[in-house]
Structure formats: C-alpha cells, structure tokens
Amino acid sequence: MLNFFKKSLAKTLENITKTKANHKISKDLLEEILLEADVTYEIVEEIIYYLPPGEEVKKEDLKRVMGAYFLYEKPEFDMQKPFVELILGVNGAGKTTSIAKLANLYKKQGQKVILGACDTFRAGAIEQLRLWAEKIGVQIVLSNQGHDPSAVAFDTISKAKAREFDRVILDTAGRLQNQKNLANELEKIVRICEKAMIKAPHRKILVLDGTQGNAGILQAKAFNELVKLDGVIITKLDGTAKGGALFSIARELELPIFYVGVGEKMDDLYEFDANAYLDTLLEPIFEA
C-alpha cells in the first residue's frame, strides 16, 4: 500500500521535497508545505492550531492531528445478494472506468457481477460501458439512448435476483440539461431500485477527479444534496500535485473514501488506507 501511494502521490511528494529544502520542520515551513499540496488554508491553520506548543513540529504529533480528518469510518453494510451499488459523478471524472475497475475487483474475488447502463443520456456512455463489460467478462443490461434510466436499473436488479448475481453496479448520468433534471432522474432511480429490491441501492458512491483538487468538493456537495452519499472514489491521483485535497474532501463531506484509482489498468484501484496515505505524505517531510 505504501508503494502504491508513493506512485500515486509522486507529484505531490515532489512538491513537498522541493519546499522542504532539508530544513527542520517549523510551523511556518509546515504551513508552506501543506499549502503546496493543496491542503486548504483553513485546514492548515487547524492542523497547526492543534499541534503542541513550540516551533518545531514532530512527526508523531503531526500524524495524530492529520489522522483526525479521516475518522469517518467505512460503514458496515448488510451484504445482501445482490448487493446494489449506484455510482455517480460528473462526465470526465473517470466514473465509467471506475465502474469497470470495481467490476474487475469483485470478479477477481470470485463474485458474479452485472452492470446496468443507466446513463442513457449519452449513447457514448452506453457503448463505453458495454465495451468494458465485454473486456472484463461480466454481464450488462443496456438499452437505447433516451430510454428511461430507472427502467434499466429495475431490469438489472431483477435479472441479478433471478440469476443469483452477487453484485449489481449501476452507472448514472453525470450531467443533464440542468440541475433539476439531474435531481429528478437520480431520485427516480433510487426510488425504482427500492421497488426492485428492498433497501437498494445499498451503497451510493461518488467518483471524484483527483486532479481537480478542492474544486471537486463543490461537485461532491451538489451530488450529496441530490442523493445522500455513502462514500467516494478518488480517481487520477497519479496525475496531480494536489494530493492534500483529500483532507478537504473528508472534512467537508464527512464521508469515507472507499477507493483511490490511478492509471487505466484494471488493477489500478485500491482500498483507501488513511494510515498508509499519511505515512506517504509525512515521509518526505521528515526524512533526514
């Protein structure tokens, strides 16, 4: 896990090393380092405030304070079969690729997976998900562009129940003509999912583009208002120097980070480990 974070946070760590310039870590220098990593000024001030008195910063103190931002534990879910996950996110965030990676992860665990192409707003989204399903070797339920996405969700869950699938992963539209249309569609999908199966969808996950840093939080808040989220997946973490934005995401949304993704390979999706993430960030700050 440490090696994964070193790879995915390479640009962030490079900035930290440059900023550090082999000095002892004072609170002023720490502030500069964290701001360079795209930790917001407000959170930087909080971190420094909760450190013990004195100018020099100790690694164990900093890790303890920073760790408090990731105390939103992943909730325990009743793993019913099929377990239905609704995946949300704006176009371009890596939502479809993340769905494929999740499907691949579950399949490698020996689970039977089916996808539902509920983003019927774009023909390209349906085709992209179909190609991923074919490549991974999982089943998919799809329809034509413009078809009712909630009907696709209902059909996918019904098929999964009838044929004893373990996992259902439903794609959704990232953007419609306006916010009200998107809200109405997502609310309807959730409602129809519960008609197809009690308590479904069991988990609602937002996919956030890691390269957007703190700008992605506004997107996350908007989706959380539309559909109460259970957690997030952070994508493209290897393509950004803004690895510190994860603090803001966790603090502002008060949601756990389920997975982080890097690259296009199917195995490039990892469960988020806050301890490993913090160790990776702190290592270049305190190395001799």
mmCIF file of N, CA, C and O in Angstrom, residues 96-180:
data_model
loop_
_atom_site.group_PDB
_atom_site.id
_atom_site.type_symbol
_atom_site.label_atom_id
_atom_site.label_comp_id
_atom_site.label_asym_id
_atom_site.label_seq_id
_atom_site.Cartn_x
_atom_site.Cartn_y
_atom_site.Cartn_z
ATOM 1 N N THR A 96 -16.931 5.815 -15.462
ATOM 2 C CA THR A 96 -17.109 4.546 -16.178
ATOM 3 C C THR A 96 -15.907 3.626 -15.973
ATOM 4 O O THR A 96 -16.065 2.415 -15.765
ATOM 5 N N THR A 97 -14.708 4.196 -16.016
ATOM 6 C CA THR A 97 -13.505 3.395 -15.777
ATOM 7 C C THR A 97 -13.496 2.849 -14.353
ATOM 8 O O THR A 97 -13.104 1.693 -14.126
ATOM 9 N N SER A 98 -13.944 3.644 -13.402
ATOM 10 C CA SER A 98 -14.003 3.180 -12.011
ATOM 11 C C SER A 98 -14.993 2.038 -11.848
ATOM 12 O O SER A 98 -14.756 1.096 -11.090
ATOM 13 N N ILE A 99 -16.116 2.126 -12.558
ATOM 14 C CA ILE A 99 -17.093 1.029 -12.536
ATOM 15 C C ILE A 99 -16.450 -0.253 -13.063
ATOM 16 O O ILE A 99 -16.612 -1.331 -12.478
ATOM 17 N N ALA A 100 -15.704 -0.119 -14.155
ATOM 18 C CA ALA A 100 -15.031 -1.283 -14.727
ATOM 19 C C ALA A 100 -14.012 -1.865 -13.741
ATOM 20 O O ALA A 100 -13.908 -3.082 -13.576
ATOM 21 N N LYS A 101 -13.271 -0.991 -13.065
ATOM 22 C CA LYS A 101 -12.278 -1.458 -12.096
ATOM 23 C C LYS A 101 -12.947 -2.161 -10.910
ATOM 24 O O LYS A 101 -12.443 -3.169 -10.409
ATOM 25 N N LEU A 102 -14.073 -1.605 -10.457
ATOM 26 C CA LEU A 102 -14.814 -2.251 -9.374
ATOM 27 C C LEU A 102 -15.305 -3.629 -9.795
ATOM 28 O O LEU A 102 -15.179 -4.607 -9.047
ATOM 29 N N ALA A 103 -15.867 -3.694 -11.001
ATOM 30 C CA ALA A 103 -16.373 -4.970 -11.514
ATOM 31 C C ALA A 103 -15.243 -5.990 -11.604
ATOM 32 O O ALA A 103 -15.408 -7.166 -11.236
ATOM 33 N N ASN A 104 -14.098 -5.545 -12.070
ATOM 34 C CA ASN A 104 -12.936 -6.422 -12.186
ATOM 35 C C ASN A 104 -12.473 -6.907 -10.811
ATOM 36 O O ASN A 104 -12.151 -8.079 -10.617
ATOM 37 N N LEU A 105 -12.470 -5.979 -9.832
ATOM 38 C CA LEU A 105 -12.070 -6.321 -8.462
ATOM 39 C C LEU A 105 -12.999 -7.373 -7.875
ATOM 40 O O LEU A 105 -12.546 -8.378 -7.310
ATOM 41 N N TYR A 106 -14.295 -7.170 -8.032
ATOM 42 C CA TYR A 106 -15.266 -8.129 -7.492
ATOM 43 C C TYR A 106 -15.165 -9.478 -8.191
ATOM 44 O O TYR A 106 -15.263 -10.533 -7.561
ATOM 45 N N LYS A 107 -14.968 -9.436 -9.495
ATOM 46 C CA LYS A 107 -14.867 -10.695 -10.254
ATOM 47 C C LYS A 107 -13.642 -11.490 -9.793
ATOM 48 O O LYS A 107 -13.704 -12.720 -9.648
ATOM 49 N N LYS A 108 -12.529 -10.800 -9.555
ATOM 50 C CA LYS A 108 -11.319 -11.480 -9.098
ATOM 51 C C LYS A 108 -11.500 -12.073 -7.700
ATOM 52 O O LYS A 108 -10.784 -12.995 -7.322
ATOM 53 N N GLN A 109 -12.468 -11.529 -6.963
ATOM 54 C CA GLN A 109 -12.791 -12.074 -5.645
ATOM 55 C C GLN A 109 -13.747 -13.262 -5.738
ATOM 56 O O GLN A 109 -14.167 -13.806 -4.719
ATOM 57 N N GLY A 110 -14.102 -13.616 -6.966
ATOM 58 C CA GLY A 110 -14.984 -14.762 -7.178
ATOM 59 C C GLY A 110 -16.458 -14.422 -7.148
ATOM 60 O O GLY A 110 -17.303 -15.321 -7.067
ATOM 61 N N GLN A 111 -16.791 -13.141 -7.265
ATOM 62 C CA GLN A 111 -18.186 -12.734 -7.226
ATOM 63 C C GLN A 111 -18.756 -12.610 -8.644
ATOM 64 O O GLN A 111 -18.043 -12.297 -9.584
ATOM 65 N N LYS A 112 -20.041 -12.839 -8.742
ATOM 66 C CA LYS A 112 -20.756 -12.758 -10.012
ATOM 67 C C LYS A 112 -21.328 -11.340 -10.140
ATOM 68 O O LYS A 112 -22.141 -10.923 -9.316
ATOM 69 N N VAL A 113 -20.901 -10.622 -11.193
ATOM 70 C CA VAL A 113 -21.175 -9.190 -11.317
ATOM 71 C C VAL A 113 -21.998 -8.897 -12.571
ATOM 72 O O VAL A 113 -21.780 -9.495 -13.630
ATOM 73 N N ILE A 114 -22.918 -7.935 -12.436
ATOM 74 C CA ILE A 114 -23.664 -7.453 -13.588
ATOM 75 C C ILE A 114 -23.712 -5.927 -13.540
ATOM 76 O O ILE A 114 -23.831 -5.327 -12.470
ATOM 77 N N LEU A 115 -23.572 -5.295 -14.697
ATOM 78 C CA LEU A 115 -23.591 -3.840 -14.806
ATOM 79 C C LEU A 115 -24.925 -3.373 -15.386
ATOM 80 O O LEU A 115 -25.534 -4.065 -16.193
ATOM 81 N N GLY A 116 -25.340 -2.179 -14.973
ATOM 82 C CA GLY A 116 -26.529 -1.553 -15.531
ATOM 83 C C GLY A 116 -26.163 -0.214 -16.143
ATOM 84 O O GLY A 116 -25.676 0.676 -15.438
ATOM 85 N N ALA A 117 -26.376 -0.061 -17.448
ATOM 86 C CA ALA A 117 -26.009 1.170 -18.162
ATOM 87 C C ALA A 117 -27.147 2.186 -18.051
ATOM 88 O O ALA A 117 -27.923 2.383 -18.988
ATOM 89 N N CYS A 118 -27.224 2.846 -16.891
ATOM 90 C CA CYS A 118 -28.329 3.781 -16.629
ATOM 91 C C CYS A 118 -28.040 5.198 -17.103
ATOM 92 O O CYS A 118 -28.894 6.075 -16.933
ATOM 93 N N ASP A 119 -26.855 5.444 -17.659
ATOM 94 C CA ASP A 119 -26.590 6.750 -18.267
ATOM 95 C C ASP A 119 -27.084 6.696 -19.706
ATOM 96 O O ASP A 119 -26.313 6.538 -20.648
ATOM 97 N N THR A 120 -28.386 6.813 -19.870
ATOM 98 C CA THR A 120 -28.984 6.723 -21.210
ATOM 99 C C THR A 120 -29.051 8.088 -21.884
ATOM 100 O O THR A 120 -29.580 8.216 -22.979
ATOM 101 N N PHE A 121 -28.510 9.112 -21.217
ATOM 102 C CA PHE A 121 -28.487 10.451 -21.798
ATOM 103 C C PHE A 121 -27.497 10.517 -22.955
ATOM 104 O O PHE A 121 -27.696 11.251 -23.915
ATOM 105 N N ARG A 122 -26.404 9.732 -22.860
ATOM 106 C CA ARG A 122 -25.366 9.737 -23.905
ATOM 107 C C ARG A 122 -25.197 8.330 -24.472
ATOM 108 O O ARG A 122 -24.929 7.387 -23.732
ATOM 109 N N ALA A 123 -25.310 8.223 -25.787
ATOM 110 C CA ALA A 123 -25.092 6.933 -26.441
ATOM 111 C C ALA A 123 -23.670 6.449 -26.206
ATOM 112 O O ALA A 123 -23.412 5.253 -26.046
ATOM 113 N N GLY A 124 -22.723 7.378 -26.141
ATOM 114 C CA GLY A 124 -21.326 7.024 -25.925
ATOM 115 C C GLY A 124 -21.090 6.365 -24.582
ATOM 116 O O GLY A 124 -20.238 5.481 -24.458
ATOM 117 N N ALA A 125 -21.853 6.777 -23.580
ATOM 118 C CA ALA A 125 -21.694 6.198 -22.243
ATOM 119 C C ALA A 125 -22.143 4.743 -22.234
ATOM 120 O O ALA A 125 -21.513 3.880 -21.613
ATOM 121 N N ILE A 126 -23.232 4.463 -22.938
ATOM 122 C CA ILE A 126 -23.746 3.090 -23.023
ATOM 123 C C ILE A 126 -22.729 2.196 -23.718
ATOM 124 O O ILE A 126 -22.407 1.102 -23.246
ATOM 125 N N GLU A 127 -22.186 2.689 -24.820
ATOM 126 C CA GLU A 127 -21.231 1.897 -25.599
ATOM 127 C C GLU A 127 -19.935 1.678 -24.823
ATOM 128 O O GLU A 127 -19.359 0.584 -24.847
ATOM 129 N N GLN A 128 -19.478 2.710 -24.143
ATOM 130 C CA GLN A 128 -18.239 2.584 -23.375
ATOM 131 C C GLN A 128 -18.374 1.524 -22.284
ATOM 132 O O GLN A 128 -17.483 0.689 -22.098
ATOM 133 N N LEU A 129 -19.496 1.536 -21.582
ATOM 134 C CA LEU A 129 -19.710 0.552 -20.527
ATOM 135 C C LEU A 129 -19.863 -0.850 -21.107
ATOM 136 O O LEU A 129 -19.383 -1.834 -20.528
ATOM 137 N N ARG A 130 -20.506 -0.948 -22.270
ATOM 138 C CA ARG A 130 -20.651 -2.252 -22.934
ATOM 139 C C ARG A 130 -19.284 -2.835 -23.276
ATOM 140 O O ARG A 130 -19.025 -4.029 -23.085
ATOM 141 N N LEU A 131 -18.396 -1.990 -23.794
ATOM 142 C CA LEU A 131 -17.057 -2.448 -24.170
ATOM 143 C C LEU A 131 -16.269 -2.912 -22.939
ATOM 144 O O LEU A 131 -15.551 -3.908 -22.990
ATOM 145 N N TRP A 132 -16.409 -2.168 -21.835
ATOM 146 C CA TRP A 132 -15.725 -2.580 -20.606
ATOM 147 C C TRP A 132 -16.263 -3.917 -20.112
ATOM 148 O O TRP A 132 -15.502 -4.792 -19.688
ATOM 149 N N ALA A 133 -17.588 -4.080 -20.146
ATOM 150 C CA ALA A 133 -18.193 -5.338 -19.695
ATOM 151 C C ALA A 133 -17.674 -6.509 -20.516
ATOM 152 O O ALA A 133 -17.367 -7.587 -19.976
ATOM 153 N N GLU A 134 -17.566 -6.288 -21.803
ATOM 154 C CA GLU A 134 -17.056 -7.331 -22.707
ATOM 155 C C GLU A 134 -15.603 -7.649 -22.399
ATOM 156 O O GLU A 134 -15.194 -8.818 -22.367
ATOM 157 N N LYS A 135 -14.807 -6.618 -22.169
ATOM 158 C CA LYS A 135 -13.377 -6.802 -21.895
ATOM 159 C C LYS A 135 -13.148 -7.546 -20.575
ATOM 160 O O LYS A 135 -12.294 -8.427 -20.475
ATOM 161 N N ILE A 136 -13.928 -7.185 -19.549
ATOM 162 C CA ILE A 136 -13.756 -7.807 -18.235
ATOM 163 C C ILE A 136 -14.384 -9.196 -18.191
ATOM 164 O O ILE A 136 -13.938 -10.070 -17.458
ATOM 165 N N GLY A 137 -15.440 -9.374 -18.980
ATOM 166 C CA GLY A 137 -16.144 -10.652 -18.979
ATOM 167 C C GLY A 137 -17.252 -10.707 -17.959
ATOM 168 O O GLY A 137 -17.425 -11.717 -17.260
ATOM 169 N N VAL A 138 -18.013 -9.586 -17.845
ATOM 170 C CA VAL A 138 -19.176 -9.565 -16.961
ATOM 171 C C VAL A 138 -20.405 -9.207 -17.793
ATOM 172 O O VAL A 138 -20.295 -8.646 -18.880
ATOM 173 N N GLN A 139 -21.567 -9.508 -17.264
ATOM 174 C CA GLN A 139 -22.805 -9.230 -17.997
ATOM 175 C C GLN A 139 -23.226 -7.775 -17.815
ATOM 176 O O GLN A 139 -22.813 -7.101 -16.868
ATOM 177 N N ILE A 140 -24.076 -7.310 -18.740
ATOM 178 C CA ILE A 140 -24.538 -5.928 -18.693
ATOM 179 C C ILE A 140 -25.978 -5.860 -19.190
ATOM 180 O O ILE A 140 -26.370 -6.618 -20.087
ATOM 181 N N VAL A 141 -26.758 -4.970 -18.610
ATOM 182 C CA VAL A 141 -28.101 -4.664 -19.097
ATOM 183 C C VAL A 141 -28.047 -3.254 -19.666
ATOM 184 O O VAL A 141 -27.585 -2.321 -18.993
ATOM 185 N N LEU A 142 -28.493 -3.096 -20.908
ATOM 186 C CA LEU A 142 -28.441 -1.785 -21.543
ATOM 187 C C LEU A 142 -29.656 -1.582 -22.430
ATOM 188 O O LEU A 142 -30.429 -2.507 -22.686
ATOM 189 N N SER A 143 -29.818 -0.358 -22.887
ATOM 190 C CA SER A 143 -30.931 -0.025 -23.779
ATOM 191 C C SER A 143 -30.455 1.055 -24.734
ATOM 192 O O SER A 143 -29.268 1.400 -24.768
ATOM 193 N N ASN A 144 -31.367 1.620 -25.482
ATOM 194 C CA ASN A 144 -31.012 2.673 -26.418
ATOM 195 C C ASN A 144 -30.920 4.026 -25.717
ATOM 196 O O ASN A 144 -31.475 4.235 -24.638
ATOM 197 N N GLN A 145 -30.218 4.949 -26.365
ATOM 198 C CA GLN A 145 -30.140 6.313 -25.860
ATOM 199 C C GLN A 145 -31.554 6.891 -25.710
ATOM 200 O O GLN A 145 -32.413 6.686 -26.560
ATOM 201 N N GLY A 146 -31.789 7.599 -24.602
ATOM 202 C CA GLY A 146 -33.082 8.211 -24.382
ATOM 203 C C GLY A 146 -34.058 7.342 -23.617
ATOM 204 O O GLY A 146 -35.118 7.809 -23.194
ATOM 205 N N HIS A 147 -33.710 6.063 -23.430
ATOM 206 C CA HIS A 147 -34.588 5.160 -22.679
ATOM 207 C C HIS A 147 -34.594 5.566 -21.206
ATOM 208 O O HIS A 147 -33.656 6.203 -20.713
ATOM 209 N N ASP A 148 -35.644 5.222 -20.488
ATOM 210 C CA ASP A 148 -35.772 5.580 -19.078
ATOM 211 C C ASP A 148 -34.678 4.880 -18.263
ATOM 212 O O ASP A 148 -34.647 3.652 -18.172
ATOM 213 N N PRO A 149 -33.760 5.644 -17.646
ATOM 214 C CA PRO A 149 -32.663 5.023 -16.899
ATOM 215 C C PRO A 149 -33.146 4.208 -15.703
ATOM 216 O O PRO A 149 -32.522 3.200 -15.349
ATOM 217 N N SER A 150 -34.234 4.624 -15.073
ATOM 218 C CA SER A 150 -34.741 3.868 -13.920
ATOM 219 C C SER A 150 -35.262 2.497 -14.342
ATOM 220 O O SER A 150 -35.182 1.528 -13.572
ATOM 221 N N ALA A 151 -35.757 2.400 -15.582
ATOM 222 C CA ALA A 151 -36.207 1.106 -16.099
ATOM 223 C C ALA A 151 -35.016 0.164 -16.275
ATOM 224 O O ALA A 151 -35.119 -1.042 -16.013
ATOM 225 N N VAL A 152 -33.882 0.726 -16.713
ATOM 226 C CA VAL A 152 -32.659 -0.078 -16.851
ATOM 227 C C VAL A 152 -32.218 -0.574 -15.473
ATOM 228 O O VAL A 152 -31.821 -1.734 -15.315
ATOM 229 N N ALA A 153 -32.290 0.301 -14.479
ATOM 230 C CA ALA A 153 -31.920 -0.082 -13.114
ATOM 231 C C ALA A 153 -32.817 -1.214 -12.614
ATOM 232 O O ALA A 153 -32.328 -2.196 -12.042
ATOM 233 N N PHE A 154 -34.115 -1.086 -12.834
ATOM 234 C CA PHE A 154 -35.075 -2.110 -12.400
ATOM 235 C C PHE A 154 -34.788 -3.445 -13.083
ATOM 236 O O PHE A 154 -34.742 -4.493 -12.428
ATOM 237 N N ASP A 155 -34.555 -3.397 -14.395
ATOM 238 C CA ASP A 155 -34.292 -4.628 -15.145
ATOM 239 C C ASP A 155 -32.992 -5.293 -14.691
ATOM 240 O O ASP A 155 -32.908 -6.525 -14.614
ATOM 241 N N THR A 156 -31.975 -4.476 -14.395
ATOM 242 C CA THR A 156 -30.681 -5.022 -13.971
ATOM 243 C C THR A 156 -30.809 -5.734 -12.628
ATOM 244 O O THR A 156 -30.319 -6.860 -12.449
ATOM 245 N N ILE A 157 -31.471 -5.088 -11.683
ATOM 246 C CA ILE A 157 -31.645 -5.692 -10.356
ATOM 247 C C ILE A 157 -32.512 -6.946 -10.442
ATOM 248 O O ILE A 157 -32.221 -7.968 -9.805
ATOM 249 N N SER A 158 -33.570 -6.884 -11.251
ATOM 250 C CA SER A 158 -34.465 -8.047 -11.405
ATOM 251 C C SER A 158 -33.714 -9.237 -11.983
ATOM 252 O O SER A 158 -33.877 -10.380 -11.528
ATOM 253 N N LYS A 159 -32.883 -8.979 -12.982
ATOM 254 C CA LYS A 159 -32.089 -10.055 -13.588
ATOM 255 C C LYS A 159 -31.089 -10.612 -12.585
ATOM 256 O O LYS A 159 -30.880 -11.832 -12.501
ATOM 257 N N ALA A 160 -30.476 -9.714 -11.806
ATOM 258 C CA ALA A 160 -29.494 -10.152 -10.811
ATOM 259 C C ALA A 160 -30.141 -11.040 -9.756
ATOM 260 O O ALA A 160 -29.556 -12.042 -9.314
ATOM 261 N N LYS A 161 -31.347 -10.695 -9.342
ATOM 262 C CA LYS A 161 -32.063 -11.506 -8.343
ATOM 263 C C LYS A 161 -32.438 -12.869 -8.925
ATOM 264 O O LYS A 161 -32.258 -13.904 -8.266
ATOM 265 N N ALA A 162 -32.927 -12.871 -10.155
ATOM 266 C CA ALA A 162 -33.392 -14.117 -10.773
ATOM 267 C C ALA A 162 -32.243 -15.089 -11.034
ATOM 268 O O ALA A 162 -32.419 -16.305 -10.944
ATOM 269 N N ARG A 163 -31.073 -14.537 -11.352
ATOM 270 C CA ARG A 163 -29.934 -15.387 -11.742
ATOM 271 C C ARG A 163 -28.841 -15.437 -10.669
ATOM 272 O O ARG A 163 -27.723 -15.864 -10.944
ATOM 273 N N GLU A 164 -29.165 -14.965 -9.474
ATOM 274 C CA GLU A 164 -28.296 -15.089 -8.308
ATOM 275 C C GLU A 164 -26.918 -14.454 -8.515
ATOM 276 O O GLU A 164 -25.878 -15.063 -8.254
ATOM 277 N N PHE A 165 -26.927 -13.199 -8.947
ATOM 278 C CA PHE A 165 -25.686 -12.427 -9.017
ATOM 279 C C PHE A 165 -25.335 -11.923 -7.625
ATOM 280 O O PHE A 165 -26.206 -11.732 -6.775
ATOM 281 N N ASP A 166 -24.040 -11.710 -7.401
ATOM 282 C CA ASP A 166 -23.584 -11.181 -6.118
ATOM 283 C C ASP A 166 -23.597 -9.651 -6.098
ATOM 284 O O ASP A 166 -23.884 -9.048 -5.064
ATOM 285 N N ARG A 167 -23.264 -9.047 -7.225
ATOM 286 C CA ARG A 167 -23.079 -7.600 -7.280
ATOM 287 C C ARG A 167 -23.804 -6.989 -8.473
ATOM 288 O O ARG A 167 -23.759 -7.518 -9.585
ATOM 289 N N VAL A 168 -24.440 -5.848 -8.210
ATOM 290 C CA VAL A 168 -25.010 -5.014 -9.271
ATOM 291 C C VAL A 168 -24.332 -3.653 -9.184
ATOM 292 O O VAL A 168 -24.293 -3.037 -8.109
ATOM 293 N N ILE A 169 -23.785 -3.170 -10.305
ATOM 294 C CA ILE A 169 -23.177 -1.840 -10.343
ATOM 295 C C ILE A 169 -23.921 -1.026 -11.403
ATOM 296 O O ILE A 169 -23.934 -1.387 -12.582
ATOM 297 N N LEU A 170 -24.527 0.081 -10.965
ATOM 298 C CA LEU A 170 -25.337 0.900 -11.861
ATOM 299 C C LEU A 170 -24.624 2.205 -12.188
ATOM 300 O O LEU A 170 -24.237 2.966 -11.295
ATOM 301 N N ASP A 171 -24.456 2.470 -13.473
ATOM 302 C CA ASP A 171 -23.915 3.745 -13.935
ATOM 303 C C ASP A 171 -25.049 4.772 -13.950
ATOM 304 O O ASP A 171 -26.231 4.410 -14.050
ATOM 305 N N THR A 172 -24.707 6.055 -13.852
ATOM 306 C CA THR A 172 -25.721 7.113 -13.919
ATOM 307 C C THR A 172 -25.198 8.278 -14.741
ATOM 308 O O THR A 172 -23.980 8.409 -14.952
ATOM 309 N N ALA A 173 -26.100 9.131 -15.198
ATOM 310 C CA ALA A 173 -25.714 10.321 -15.958
ATOM 311 C C ALA A 173 -24.992 11.305 -15.047
ATOM 312 O O ALA A 173 -25.364 11.498 -13.892
ATOM 313 N N GLY A 174 -23.952 11.935 -15.588
ATOM 314 C CA GLY A 174 -23.212 12.927 -14.811
ATOM 315 C C GLY A 174 -23.750 14.329 -14.992
ATOM 316 O O GLY A 174 -23.520 15.210 -14.172
ATOM 317 N N ARG A 175 -24.463 14.548 -16.091
ATOM 318 C CA ARG A 175 -24.969 15.891 -16.334
ATOM 319 C C ARG A 175 -26.147 15.809 -17.298
ATOM 320 O O ARG A 175 -26.090 15.140 -18.321
ATOM 321 N N LEU A 176 -27.223 16.476 -16.968
ATOM 322 C CA LEU A 176 -28.344 16.627 -17.895
ATOM 323 C C LEU A 176 -28.489 18.115 -18.209
ATOM 324 O O LEU A 176 -27.597 18.909 -17.918
ATOM 325 N N GLN A 177 -29.609 18.499 -18.818
ATOM 326 C CA GLN A 177 -29.731 19.887 -19.254
ATOM 327 C C GLN A 177 -29.613 20.868 -18.097
ATOM 328 O O GLN A 177 -29.083 21.954 -18.249
ATOM 329 N N ASN A 178 -30.114 20.502 -16.951
ATOM 330 C CA ASN A 178 -29.995 21.374 -15.783
ATOM 331 C C ASN A 178 -30.027 20.536 -14.516
ATOM 332 O O ASN A 178 -30.269 19.337 -14.549
ATOM 333 N N GLN A 179 -29.754 21.193 -13.388
ATOM 334 C CA GLN A 179 -29.653 20.506 -12.100
ATOM 335 C C GLN A 179 -30.966 19.830 -11.706
ATOM 336 O O GLN A 179 -30.968 18.743 -11.127
ATOM 337 N N LYS A 180 -32.076 20.473 -12.033
ATOM 338 C CA LYS A 180 -33.371 19.905 -11.663
ATOM 339 C C LYS A 180 -33.613 18.591 -12.387
ATOM 340 O O LYS A 180 -34.110 17.620 -11.807
#
